[in-house]
Structures are given as structure tokens and as C-alpha cells.
PDB file of C-alpha atoms in Angstrom:
ATOM      1  CA  MET A  11     -15.374   2.641   9.981  1.00 95.00           C
ATOM      2  CA  THR A  12     -12.356   4.732  10.925  1.00 94.00           C
ATOM      3  CA  LYS A  13      -9.860   5.920   8.314  1.00 95.00           C
ATOM      4  CA  GLY A  14      -7.177   3.671   9.772  1.00 95.00           C
ATOM      5  CA  ALA A  15      -9.446   0.628   9.701  1.00 96.00           C
ATOM      6  CA  ALA A  16     -10.460   1.339   6.093  1.00 97.00           C
ATOM      7  CA  LEU A  17      -6.846   1.543   4.937  1.00 97.00           C
ATOM      8  CA  GLN A  18      -5.960  -1.622   6.872  1.00 97.00           C
ATOM      9  CA  GLN A  19      -8.898  -3.490   5.353  1.00 98.00           C
ATOM     10  CA  PHE A  20      -8.024  -2.371   1.817  1.00 98.00           C
ATOM     11  CA  PHE A  21      -4.306  -3.187   1.952  1.00 98.00           C
ATOM     12  CA  GLY A  22      -4.903  -6.367   3.964  1.00 98.00           C
ATOM     13  CA  ARG A  23      -6.786  -7.789   0.973  1.00 97.00           C
ATOM     14  CA  PHE A  24      -3.509  -8.362  -0.835  1.00 97.00           C
ATOM     15  CA  MET A  25      -1.247  -9.794   1.873  1.00 97.00           C
ATOM     16  CA  THR A  26      -0.447  -9.306   5.546  1.00 98.00           C
ATOM     17  CA  ALA A  27      -0.373  -5.515   5.947  1.00 98.00           C
ATOM     18  CA  TYR A  28       1.063  -3.243   8.612  1.00 98.00           C
ATOM     19  CA  PRO A  29       1.173   0.514   9.013  1.00 97.00           C
ATOM     20  CA  SER A  30       4.795   1.528   8.350  1.00 95.00           C
ATOM     21  CA  ASN A  31       5.320   2.464  11.994  1.00 95.00           C
ATOM     22  CA  ALA A  32       3.826  -0.744  13.413  1.00 95.00           C
ATOM     23  CA  VAL A  33       5.667  -3.704  11.896  1.00 97.00           C
ATOM     24  CA  PRO A  34       6.156  -6.322  14.614  1.00 97.00           C
ATOM     25  CA  ASP A  35       9.656  -7.648  15.252  1.00 96.00           C
ATOM     26  CA  ASP A  36       8.468 -11.164  14.400  1.00 97.00           C
ATOM     27  CA  ALA A  37       6.844 -10.237  11.049  1.00 96.00           C
ATOM     28  CA  VAL A  38       7.302 -12.950   8.429  1.00 96.00           C
ATOM     29  CA  LEU A  39       7.765 -12.265   4.718  1.00 96.00           C
ATOM     30  CA  PRO A  40       5.890 -11.656   2.512  1.00 97.00           C
ATOM     31  CA  TYR A  41       4.106  -8.596   3.865  1.00 98.00           C
ATOM     32  CA  LEU A  42       3.381  -5.017   2.944  1.00 98.00           C
ATOM     33  CA  THR A  43       3.650  -1.743   4.791  1.00 98.00           C
ATOM     34  CA  TYR A  44       1.691   1.417   4.110  1.00 97.00           C
ATOM     35  CA  ASP A  45       1.898   4.974   5.370  1.00 94.00           C
ATOM     36  CA  ALA A  46      -1.046   5.675   7.642  1.00 90.00           C
ATOM     37  CA  VAL A  47      -1.607   9.254   6.476  1.00 89.00           C
ATOM     38  CA  PHE A  48      -4.890  10.992   7.291  1.00 88.00           C
ATOM     39  CA  ASP A  49      -6.538  14.232   6.247  1.00 85.00           C
ATOM     40  CA  ALA A  50     -10.043  15.631   5.840  1.00 85.00           C
ATOM     41  CA  TRP A  51     -12.268  17.440   3.338  1.00 86.00           C
ATOM     42  CA  GLY A  52     -10.485  20.307   1.618  1.00 82.00           C
ATOM     43  CA  GLY A  53      -7.001  19.021   2.371  1.00 85.00           C
ATOM     44  CA  GLY A  54      -6.232  18.009  -1.208  1.00 86.00           C
ATOM     45  CA  ALA A  55      -4.507  14.867  -2.410  1.00 91.00           C
ATOM     46  CA  VAL A  56      -1.913  13.244  -0.154  1.00 94.00           C
ATOM     47  CA  SER A  57       0.663  10.610  -0.986  1.00 95.00           C
ATOM     48  CA  LEU A  58       0.668   7.168   0.639  1.00 94.00           C
ATOM     49  CA  THR A  59       3.668   4.914   0.129  1.00 96.00           C
ATOM     50  CA  VAL A  60       3.182   1.162   0.037  1.00 98.00           C
ATOM     51  CA  ASN A  61       6.162  -1.187   0.277  1.00 97.00           C
ATOM     52  CA  MET A  62       5.756  -4.877  -0.477  1.00 98.00           C
ATOM     53  CA  TRP A  63       8.490  -7.188   0.782  1.00 97.00           C
ATOM     54  CA  PHE A  64       9.214 -10.700  -0.518  1.00 97.00           C
ATOM     55  CA  HIS A  65      11.973 -13.256  -0.118  1.00 95.00           C
ATOM     56  CA  THR A  66      12.110 -15.063  -3.455  1.00 95.00           C
ATOM     57  CA  THR A  67      14.369 -15.763  -6.412  1.00 93.00           C
ATOM     58  CA  SER A  68      11.608 -14.831  -8.856  1.00 92.00           C
ATOM     59  CA  GLU A  69      10.217 -11.467  -9.923  1.00 94.00           C
ATOM     60  CA  ALA A  70       6.896 -13.098 -10.877  1.00 96.00           C
ATOM     61  CA  VAL A  71       5.187 -13.045  -7.465  1.00 95.00           C
ATOM     62  CA  PRO A  72       6.166  -9.444  -6.555  1.00 97.00           C
ATOM     63  CA  ASN A  73       5.112  -8.242 -10.005  1.00 97.00           C
ATOM     64  CA  ALA A  74       1.796 -10.121  -9.794  1.00 97.00           C
ATOM     65  CA  LYS A  75       1.018  -8.563  -6.387  1.00 97.00           C
ATOM     66  CA  ALA A  76       1.800  -5.072  -7.701  1.00 97.00           C
ATOM     67  CA  LEU A  77      -0.538  -5.732 -10.628  1.00 97.00           C
ATOM     68  CA  GLU A  78      -3.218  -6.955  -8.208  1.00 97.00           C
ATOM     69  CA  ILE A  79      -3.109  -3.630  -6.347  1.00 98.00           C
ATOM     70  CA  SER A  80      -3.102  -1.728  -9.648  1.00 97.00           C
ATOM     71  CA  ASP A  81      -6.154  -3.659 -10.838  1.00 97.00           C
ATOM     72  CA  ALA A  82      -7.958  -3.031  -7.548  1.00 98.00           C
ATOM     73  CA  LEU A  83      -7.339   0.718  -7.871  1.00 97.00           C
ATOM     74  CA  GLY A  84      -8.500   0.685 -11.487  1.00 96.00           C
ATOM     75  CA  ILE A  85      -8.255   3.596 -13.896  1.00 93.00           C
ATOM     76  CA  GLY A  86     -10.313   6.027 -11.786  1.00 95.00           C
ATOM     77  CA  GLY A  87      -9.391   4.824  -8.349  1.00 97.00           C
ATOM     78  CA  VAL A  88     -11.484   3.226  -5.638  1.00 98.00           C
ATOM     79  CA  THR A  89     -13.436   4.709  -2.748  1.00 98.00           C
ATOM     80  CA  LEU A  90     -13.329   3.380   0.790  1.00 97.00           C
ATOM     81  CA  PRO A  91     -16.317   4.213   3.005  1.00 97.00           C
ATOM     82  CA  VAL A  92     -15.328   5.808   6.324  1.00 96.00           C
ATOM     83  CA  ASP A  93     -17.128   7.575   9.152  1.00 94.00           C
ATOM     84  CA  GLY A  94     -18.405  10.836   7.685  1.00 92.00           C
ATOM     85  CA  GLY A  95     -17.480  10.193   4.041  1.00 95.00           C
ATOM     86  CA  LEU A  96     -14.976   8.439   1.793  1.00 96.00           C
ATOM     87  CA  ILE A  97     -11.288   7.983   1.081  1.00 96.00           C
ATOM     88  CA  TRP A  98     -10.579   8.072  -2.670  1.00 97.00           C
ATOM     89  CA  LEU A  99      -7.465   6.025  -3.469  1.00 97.00           C
ATOM     90  CA  LYS A 100      -5.802   6.372  -6.882  1.00 97.00           C
ATOM     91  CA  ARG A 101      -2.562   5.312  -8.517  1.00 97.00           C
ATOM     92  CA  GLY A 102       0.318   7.690  -7.873  1.00 96.00           C
ATOM     93  CA  SER A 103       3.125   8.362 -10.318  1.00 94.00           C
ATOM     94  CA  PRO A 104       5.233   6.467 -10.892  1.00 96.00           C
ATOM     95  CA  PHE A 105       2.951   3.722  -9.683  1.00 97.00           C
ATOM     96  CA  CYS A 106       5.480   0.985  -8.933  1.00 97.00           C
ATOM     97  CA  GLN A 107       9.243   0.641  -8.726  1.00 97.00           C
ATOM     98  CA  ALA A 108      11.192  -2.592  -8.256  1.00 96.00           C
ATOM     99  CA  LEU A 109      13.964  -2.156  -5.688  1.00 94.00           C
ATOM    100  CA  ALA A 110      16.818  -4.497  -4.802  1.00 87.00           C
ATOM    101  CA  ASP A 111      18.593  -5.111  -1.524  1.00 89.00           C
ATOM    102  CA  ASP A 112      22.394  -4.954  -1.560  1.00 90.00           C
ATOM    103  CA  THR A 113      22.726  -7.473   1.271  1.00 92.00           C
ATOM    104  CA  ASP A 114      20.348 -10.186  -0.018  1.00 93.00           C
ATOM    105  CA  LYS A 115      19.654 -10.649  -3.728  1.00 92.00           C
ATOM    106  CA  ASN A 116      16.528 -12.666  -2.920  1.00 95.00           C
ATOM    107  CA  LEU A 117      14.922  -9.841  -0.914  1.00 95.00           C
ATOM    108  CA  LYS A 118      12.552  -8.187  -3.385  1.00 95.00           C
ATOM    109  CA  ARG A 119      10.738  -4.919  -2.723  1.00 96.00           C
ATOM    110  CA  ARG A 120       8.043  -3.096  -4.614  1.00 97.00           C
ATOM    111  CA  TYR A 121       7.711   0.621  -3.849  1.00 98.00           C
ATOM    112  CA  ILE A 122       4.193   1.763  -4.768  1.00 98.00           C
ATOM    113  CA  ASN A 123       2.823   5.299  -4.863  1.00 98.00           C
ATOM    114  CA  VAL A 124      -0.854   5.783  -4.028  1.00 97.00           C
ATOM    115  CA  THR A 125      -2.679   9.099  -3.865  1.00 97.00           C
ATOM    116  CA  ALA A 126      -5.505   9.574  -1.359  1.00 96.00           C
ATOM    117  CA  GLU A 127      -8.168  12.246  -1.147  1.00 95.00           C
ATOM    118  CA  PHE A 128     -10.086  12.371   2.097  1.00 94.00           C
ATOM    119  CA  LEU A 129     -13.659  13.292   1.214  1.00 93.00           C
ATOM    120  CA  CYS A 130     -14.775  13.129   4.817  1.00 92.00           C
ATOM    121  CA  LEU A 131     -15.122  15.178   7.953  1.00 85.00           C
ATOM    122  CA  ASN A 132     -12.277  15.341  10.456  1.00 81.00           C
TER     123      ASN A 132
END
């Protein structure tokens, strides 16, 4: 599996997911975006930003989805098999921030930091 496909599969488990640079004009909330950042063995840890977008009056659903991602990452992270190795995803710091939208009080956003180590070739 390619690195891009592995990230898509992982983040797509939680809700409709798009790479940050590929959100269609007709995307319907809720959805999440993630930075499609790639590296290889020896490159060190890189930061991936995940944004979850909701249109709701409640904080419960956005908070529950953030917790779902946190639980999936676990304390030590999770590995995603890819061609030639693994991607090791871990919680970044701070893990999650709740952000508001000045134009629509019902537009809720969760800004999530994830760290990735690419333990793979190329």
C-alpha cells in the first residue's frame, strides 16, 4: 500500500477524509482534512495536521470524534503498513484544540496534531 493510501485509510475510519489540498467544492460537513506529508527512513518525525469540521450546536460530537482518534492512536501510537515498511503515527502536542468560527457559531473545528515517523524506504 502506498503512503498516501495508508493515511487515507486510517483517517477515513473516523469520517469522510480528504487530503488538505484535495477537498472537493461540494464536500458536505462533517468531514476531516489531513496534511499528506511524506518522508522516508532517517527523516525523523514530521508533523501532520488534522482538521475536523462539523456544523452543530453541540460540542459533544466533535469532542467524541477527537477522542476516537486519540483512542485509535493509543499511548504508544499506531503503525500503518506501507510498501517497504511502516508509518508510525503518534499523538502530537498539544493533541487537540477546539477552534471557533467568527462567521458561524455552529461551525465547530478540531485542530489535531499528529506526529509521523516514516520507517520505510523512499
